[in-house]
Coordinates of C-alpha atoms in Angstrom, one line a residue:
Chain A
X1 CA -11.6 128.1 -80.7
X2 CA -10.6 124.6 -81.4
X3 CA -13.4 122.2 -82.6
X4 CA -17.2 122.1 -82.2
X5 CA -17.0 121.4 -78.4
X6 CA -14.6 124.3 -77.7
X7 CA -17.3 126.9 -76.4
X8 CA -19.2 124.1 -74.5
X9 CA -15.9 122.9 -72.8
X10 CA -14.6 126.4 -72.2
X11 CA -17.9 127.6 -70.6
X12 CA -18.1 124.5 -68.5
X13 CA -14.4 124.9 -67.5
X14 CA -15.1 128.6 -66.4
X15 CA -18.2 127.7 -64.4
X16 CA -16.8 124.5 -62.9
X17 CA -13.5 126.1 -61.6
X18 CA -15.1 129.5 -60.5
X19 CA -17.7 127.6 -58.7
X20 CA -15.2 125.4 -56.9
X21 CA -13.4 128.8 -56.0
X22 CA -16.5 130.5 -54.9
X23 CA -17.4 127.6 -52.7
X24 CA -14.0 127.6 -51.0
X25 CA -14.3 131.5 -50.3
X26 CA -17.8 130.8 -48.9
X27 CA -16.9 127.9 -46.8
X28 CA -13.8 129.8 -45.5
X29 CA -16.0 132.7 -44.5
X30 CA -18.6 130.6 -42.7
X31 CA -15.9 128.2 -41.1
X32 CA -17.2 125.0 -42.6
X33 CA -13.9 123.3 -42.2
X34 CA -15.2 120.1 -43.6
X35 CA -15.6 121.4 -47.1
X36 CA -12.2 123.5 -47.2
X37 CA -9.5 122.0 -49.3
X38 CA -6.9 123.7 -47.1
X39 CA -6.8 123.4 -43.4
X40 CA -6.3 127.2 -42.8
X41 CA -9.3 129.3 -43.4
X42 CA -7.4 132.2 -44.8
X43 CA -5.4 130.0 -47.2
X44 CA -8.6 128.3 -48.3
X45 CA -10.3 131.6 -49.0
X46 CA -7.3 132.9 -51.0
X47 CA -7.2 129.5 -53.0
X48 CA -10.8 130.0 -53.8
X49 CA -10.4 133.6 -55.0
X50 CA -7.4 132.9 -57.0
X51 CA -9.4 130.0 -58.8
X52 CA -12.3 132.2 -59.4
X53 CA -10.4 135.2 -60.6
X54 CA -7.8 133.1 -62.5
X55 CA -10.3 131.3 -64.6
X56 CA -12.4 134.3 -65.5
X57 CA -9.2 136.0 -66.7
X58 CA -8.3 132.8 -68.6
X59 CA -11.8 132.8 -70.2
X60 CA -11.8 136.3 -71.2
X61 CA -8.3 136.6 -72.7
X62 CA -8.2 133.2 -74.2
X63 CA -10.7 133.7 -77.2
X64 CA -13.2 136.1 -78.7
X65 CA -16.4 135.5 -76.4
X66 CA -19.1 137.8 -78.0
X67 CA -20.4 135.4 -80.6
X68 CA -23.9 134.5 -81.5
X69 CA -25.1 130.8 -81.3
X70 CA -25.2 130.9 -85.2
X71 CA -21.4 131.5 -85.2
X72 CA -19.9 129.3 -82.5
X73 CA -21.3 131.0 -79.4
X74 CA -23.9 129.3 -76.9
X75 CA -27.5 130.0 -76.9
X76 CA -29.3 131.3 -73.8
X77 CA -30.6 127.6 -73.1
X78 CA -27.2 126.1 -73.7
X79 CA -25.4 128.4 -71.2
X80 CA -28.2 127.8 -68.7
X81 CA -27.9 124.0 -69.0
X82 CA -24.1 124.2 -68.9
X83 CA -24.1 126.6 -65.8
X84 CA -26.4 124.1 -64.1
X85 CA -24.3 121.0 -65.0
X86 CA -21.1 122.7 -64.1
X87 CA -21.8 124.1 -60.9
X88 CA -23.7 120.6 -59.8
X89 CA -20.3 119.0 -60.9
X90 CA -18.3 121.8 -58.7
X91 CA -20.5 121.0 -55.7
X92 CA -20.2 117.3 -56.1
X93 CA -16.3 117.6 -56.7
X94 CA -16.1 119.8 -53.5
X95 CA -18.0 117.4 -51.3
X96 CA -16.1 114.5 -52.7
X97 CA -12.8 116.0 -52.6
X98 CA -12.9 117.8 -49.3
X99 CA -14.2 114.4 -47.7
X100 CA -10.9 112.7 -49.0
X101 CA -8.6 115.6 -48.2
X102 CA -10.1 115.9 -44.7
X103 CA -10.7 112.3 -44.0
X104 CA -9.2 112.5 -40.5
X105 CA -12.0 114.9 -39.4
X106 CA -14.3 112.2 -38.1
X107 CA -15.2 113.5 -34.7
X108 CA -16.6 116.8 -34.4
X109 CA -18.0 119.2 -31.6
X110 CA -20.5 120.0 -34.0
X111 CA -21.7 116.3 -34.8
X112 CA -25.1 116.9 -33.3
X113 CA -25.8 119.9 -35.6
X114 CA -27.9 119.4 -38.7
X115 CA -27.4 120.4 -42.3
X116 CA -24.3 122.3 -43.4
X117 CA -23.5 123.5 -39.8
X118 CA -22.4 119.8 -39.0
X119 CA -19.5 120.3 -41.8
X120 CA -17.9 122.8 -39.4
X121 CA -16.0 120.0 -37.8
X122 CA -16.4 116.9 -40.0
X123 CA -16.5 116.1 -43.6
X124 CA -19.6 115.5 -45.7
X125 CA -19.0 111.8 -46.2
X126 CA -18.7 111.4 -42.4
X127 CA -21.7 113.5 -41.5
X128 CA -23.8 111.4 -44.1
X129 CA -22.6 108.2 -42.7
X130 CA -23.4 109.4 -39.1
X131 CA -26.9 110.5 -40.2
X132 CA -27.6 107.1 -41.9
X133 CA -26.4 105.1 -38.9
X134 CA -28.6 107.3 -36.6
X135 CA -31.6 106.8 -38.9
X136 CA -30.8 103.0 -38.9
X137 CA -30.7 102.9 -35.1
X138 CA -34.1 104.8 -34.7
X139 CA -35.8 102.4 -37.2
Chain B
X1 CA -47.3 155.9 -77.4
X2 CA -45.8 157.1 -80.7
X3 CA -44.1 159.9 -78.9
X4 CA -42.8 157.6 -75.9
X5 CA -41.3 155.4 -78.5
X6 CA -39.7 158.3 -80.3
X7 CA -38.3 159.6 -76.9
X8 CA -37.0 156.1 -76.1
X9 CA -35.3 155.8 -79.5
X10 CA -33.7 159.2 -79.0
X11 CA -32.3 158.4 -75.5
X12 CA -31.0 155.0 -76.9
X13 CA -29.3 156.7 -79.9
X14 CA -27.8 159.4 -77.6
X15 CA -26.3 156.8 -75.4
X16 CA -24.8 154.9 -78.3
X17 CA -23.7 158.0 -79.9
X18 CA -20.7 158.0 -77.2
X19 CA -19.4 154.7 -78.7
X20 CA -16.1 155.5 -80.1
X21 CA -15.4 158.5 -78.2
X22 CA -13.8 156.8 -75.1
X23 CA -12.0 153.7 -76.3
X24 CA -11.2 152.4 -72.8
X25 CA -14.9 152.5 -71.9
X26 CA -15.8 150.7 -75.1
X27 CA -13.4 147.9 -74.2
X28 CA -15.0 147.6 -70.6
X29 CA -18.5 147.6 -72.2
X30 CA -17.5 144.8 -74.7
X31 CA -16.7 142.8 -71.6
X32 CA -19.8 143.8 -69.5
X33 CA -22.3 143.4 -72.5
X34 CA -21.3 139.7 -72.8
X35 CA -23.6 136.9 -72.4
X36 CA -21.3 135.2 -70.2
X37 CA -19.6 137.6 -67.9
X38 CA -22.1 139.2 -65.6
X39 CA -24.7 136.4 -65.7
X40 CA -22.0 134.0 -64.6
X41 CA -21.0 136.3 -61.6
X42 CA -24.5 136.8 -60.5
X43 CA -25.2 133.1 -60.6
X44 CA -21.9 132.4 -58.6
X45 CA -23.2 134.9 -56.1
X46 CA -26.0 132.6 -55.4
X47 CA -23.7 129.6 -55.0
X48 CA -21.7 131.6 -52.5
X49 CA -25.0 132.6 -50.7
X50 CA -25.9 129.0 -50.3
X51 CA -22.9 128.2 -48.3
X52 CA -22.6 131.3 -46.2
X53 CA -24.4 132.5 -43.2
X54 CA -23.6 133.4 -39.6
X55 CA -26.1 130.5 -38.4
X56 CA -28.6 128.1 -39.5
X57 CA -31.4 130.8 -39.5
X58 CA -29.3 133.2 -41.4
X59 CA -28.3 130.5 -44.0
X60 CA -31.9 129.4 -44.4
X61 CA -33.1 132.9 -45.1
X62 CA -30.2 133.2 -47.9
X63 CA -31.0 129.7 -49.4
X64 CA -34.8 130.6 -49.7
X65 CA -33.7 133.8 -51.6
X66 CA -31.5 131.5 -53.9
X67 CA -34.5 129.2 -54.6
X68 CA -36.8 132.3 -55.2
X69 CA -34.2 133.8 -57.6
X70 CA -33.9 130.6 -59.6
X71 CA -37.6 130.2 -59.9
X72 CA -38.2 133.8 -60.9
X73 CA -35.4 133.7 -63.6
X74 CA -37.2 130.5 -65.1
X75 CA -40.5 132.2 -64.9
X76 CA -39.3 135.5 -66.2
X77 CA -37.8 133.9 -69.2
X78 CA -41.2 132.2 -69.8
X79 CA -43.2 135.5 -69.5
X80 CA -40.7 137.3 -72.1
X81 CA -41.2 134.1 -74.4
X82 CA -45.0 134.6 -74.2
X83 CA -44.8 138.3 -74.9
X84 CA -42.4 137.8 -77.7
X85 CA -45.3 135.7 -79.5
X86 CA -47.6 138.6 -79.6
X87 CA -45.4 141.8 -79.7
X88 CA -42.1 142.3 -81.8
X89 CA -39.9 145.4 -81.8
X90 CA -37.0 145.8 -84.1
X91 CA -33.5 146.2 -82.7
X92 CA -31.7 149.6 -82.8
X93 CA -29.3 148.4 -85.2
X94 CA -32.0 147.3 -87.6
X95 CA -33.8 150.7 -87.6
X96 CA -30.9 152.9 -87.3
X97 CA -27.3 153.3 -88.6
X98 CA -25.5 152.8 -85.2
X99 CA -22.2 151.7 -83.7
X100 CA -22.6 148.2 -82.6
X101 CA -20.3 146.8 -79.9
X102 CA -22.2 143.4 -79.9
X103 CA -23.3 140.7 -82.3
X104 CA -26.6 141.0 -84.0
X105 CA -29.4 139.2 -81.9
X106 CA -32.5 138.1 -84.1
X107 CA -35.1 138.1 -81.3
X108 CA -37.4 141.0 -80.2
X109 CA -35.9 144.0 -78.6
X110 CA -38.8 144.4 -76.2
X111 CA -38.9 143.3 -73.5
X112 CA -35.2 142.7 -72.9
X113 CA -34.8 139.2 -71.8
X114 CA -31.4 139.8 -70.1
X115 CA -33.0 142.5 -68.0
X116 CA -36.0 140.3 -67.0
X117 CA -33.6 137.4 -66.0
X118 CA -31.0 139.4 -64.3
X119 CA -33.4 141.7 -62.2
X120 CA -35.4 138.5 -61.4
X121 CA -32.3 137.1 -59.9
X122 CA -31.2 140.2 -58.3
X123 CA -34.4 140.5 -56.6
X124 CA -34.5 137.0 -55.3
X125 CA -31.1 137.4 -53.9
X126 CA -32.0 140.8 -52.3
X127 CA -35.0 138.9 -50.6
X128 CA -32.3 136.5 -49.2
X129 CA -29.5 139.0 -48.4
X130 CA -29.5 142.5 -48.8
X131 CA -25.8 143.4 -49.4
X132 CA -25.6 140.6 -52.0
X133 CA -28.8 141.8 -53.6
X134 CA -27.5 145.4 -54.0
X135 CA -24.5 143.9 -55.7
X136 CA -26.6 141.8 -58.0
X137 CA -28.9 144.8 -58.8
X138 CA -25.8 146.7 -59.6
X139 CA -24.4 144.1 -61.8
X140 CA -27.9 143.7 -63.5
X141 CA -28.1 147.4 -64.1
X142 CA -24.5 147.5 -65.6
X143 CA -25.2 144.6 -67.9
X144 CA -28.3 146.0 -69.3
X145 CA -27.1 149.6 -69.5
X146 CA -24.1 148.2 -71.4
X147 CA -26.5 146.5 -73.9
X148 CA -28.2 150.0 -74.5
X149 CA -24.8 151.7 -74.9
X150 CA -23.7 148.9 -77.2
X151 CA -26.8 149.4 -79.5
X152 CA -28.6 146.1 -78.7
X153 CA -31.7 147.4 -76.8
X154 CA -33.5 150.6 -76.5
X155 CA -33.9 151.9 -72.8
X156 CA -37.5 151.1 -72.6
X157 CA -36.8 147.4 -73.7
X158 CA -34.6 147.3 -70.4
X159 CA -37.1 149.0 -68.1
X160 CA -39.8 146.7 -69.5
X161 CA -37.7 143.6 -68.9
X162 CA -36.7 144.7 -65.5
X163 CA -40.2 145.5 -64.4
X164 CA -41.0 141.8 -65.4
X165 CA -38.1 140.5 -63.6
X166 CA -39.2 142.2 -60.3
X167 CA -43.0 141.4 -60.6
X168 CA -42.1 137.9 -61.3
X169 CA -39.8 137.8 -58.4
X170 CA -42.5 139.0 -55.8
X171 CA -45.0 136.7 -57.5
X172 CA -42.7 133.8 -56.8
X173 CA -42.2 134.9 -53.3
X174 CA -46.0 135.1 -52.7
X175 CA -46.5 131.7 -54.3
X176 CA -43.8 129.9 -52.2
X177 CA -45.3 131.7 -49.1
X178 CA -48.9 130.3 -50.1
X179 CA -47.2 126.8 -50.6
X180 CA -45.9 126.5 -47.1
X181 CA -45.1 124.1 -45.6
X182 CA -44.0 122.5 -48.8
X183 CA -40.8 124.5 -49.4
X184 CA -39.8 124.2 -45.8
X185 CA -40.3 120.5 -46.1
X186 CA -38.0 120.4 -49.4
X187 CA -35.4 122.5 -47.7
X188 CA -35.6 120.3 -44.6
X189 CA -34.7 117.2 -46.9
X190 CA -31.6 119.1 -48.2
X191 CA -30.7 119.9 -44.7
X192 CA -30.8 116.2 -43.5
X193 CA -28.5 115.3 -46.4
X194 CA -26.1 118.1 -45.3
X195 CA -26.6 120.0 -48.5
X196 CA -28.4 123.2 -47.1

């Protein structure tokens, strides 16, 4: 491992990339088009699976990982915090990235639905904008 | 109690005695015993559950399961920490000359923290989605059994940890139920923000 931050960086990368991949698989299965990076559900699911499996293979094969926290490994607390930070970053990246990639998805048959269901036909950004406008009009 | 601990040691040493006989199995266990591999998969399963579901009702059930799982994991960790202040059991590799497939942790062998955490997570996931829960229980069992095989825990350490994880998980379920409508309100805020 290279440098003090190696284990932190590697674990963060593992969780970030695999979480992005898992979200792609999940959104493809649920038909949440507004969160998919690719227009085709099958391709989005495949992309997610490749990302998740690929980064695990890289993590396992690139360096010895069974190390105690006294010898370059991560403690339980460190890995828990890193997992939380990396998965939050992966969710934020997916919400922002898919909003940019699918920016044309403004109008949706599902626009009156709430929660994640609204993202079946529009992006996170447009859904939030629509919700804020509706709240402003009500006030 | 003495006889139980002796029997526990005997079973643990018998399992660990297979190390070296099947190099392919040892190679797999070196992976499944890791601090990162199975815990990360179980946690990723929760992220997947959060975004899946046939409809809003189905997704809501899954998301409640994910919330219970996370809370139960934190509480199980705390329970193990408290028990460790009052009881310490040496690890198998300290008391016996065994074939170790992992590094040498310095904390108490009983109760097994990985078992408490992973079974708490699996139980929460099971409450949200049965199929995903069965997969999570299988992964938790594989992880903790690997640790016994690798010489890091005795079987009773794992059983004790799993019992704590399950008990804590159902306690959290009851507590959240008794706190209604607060959990529904919080989930509703996430839903309004299109995050749930």
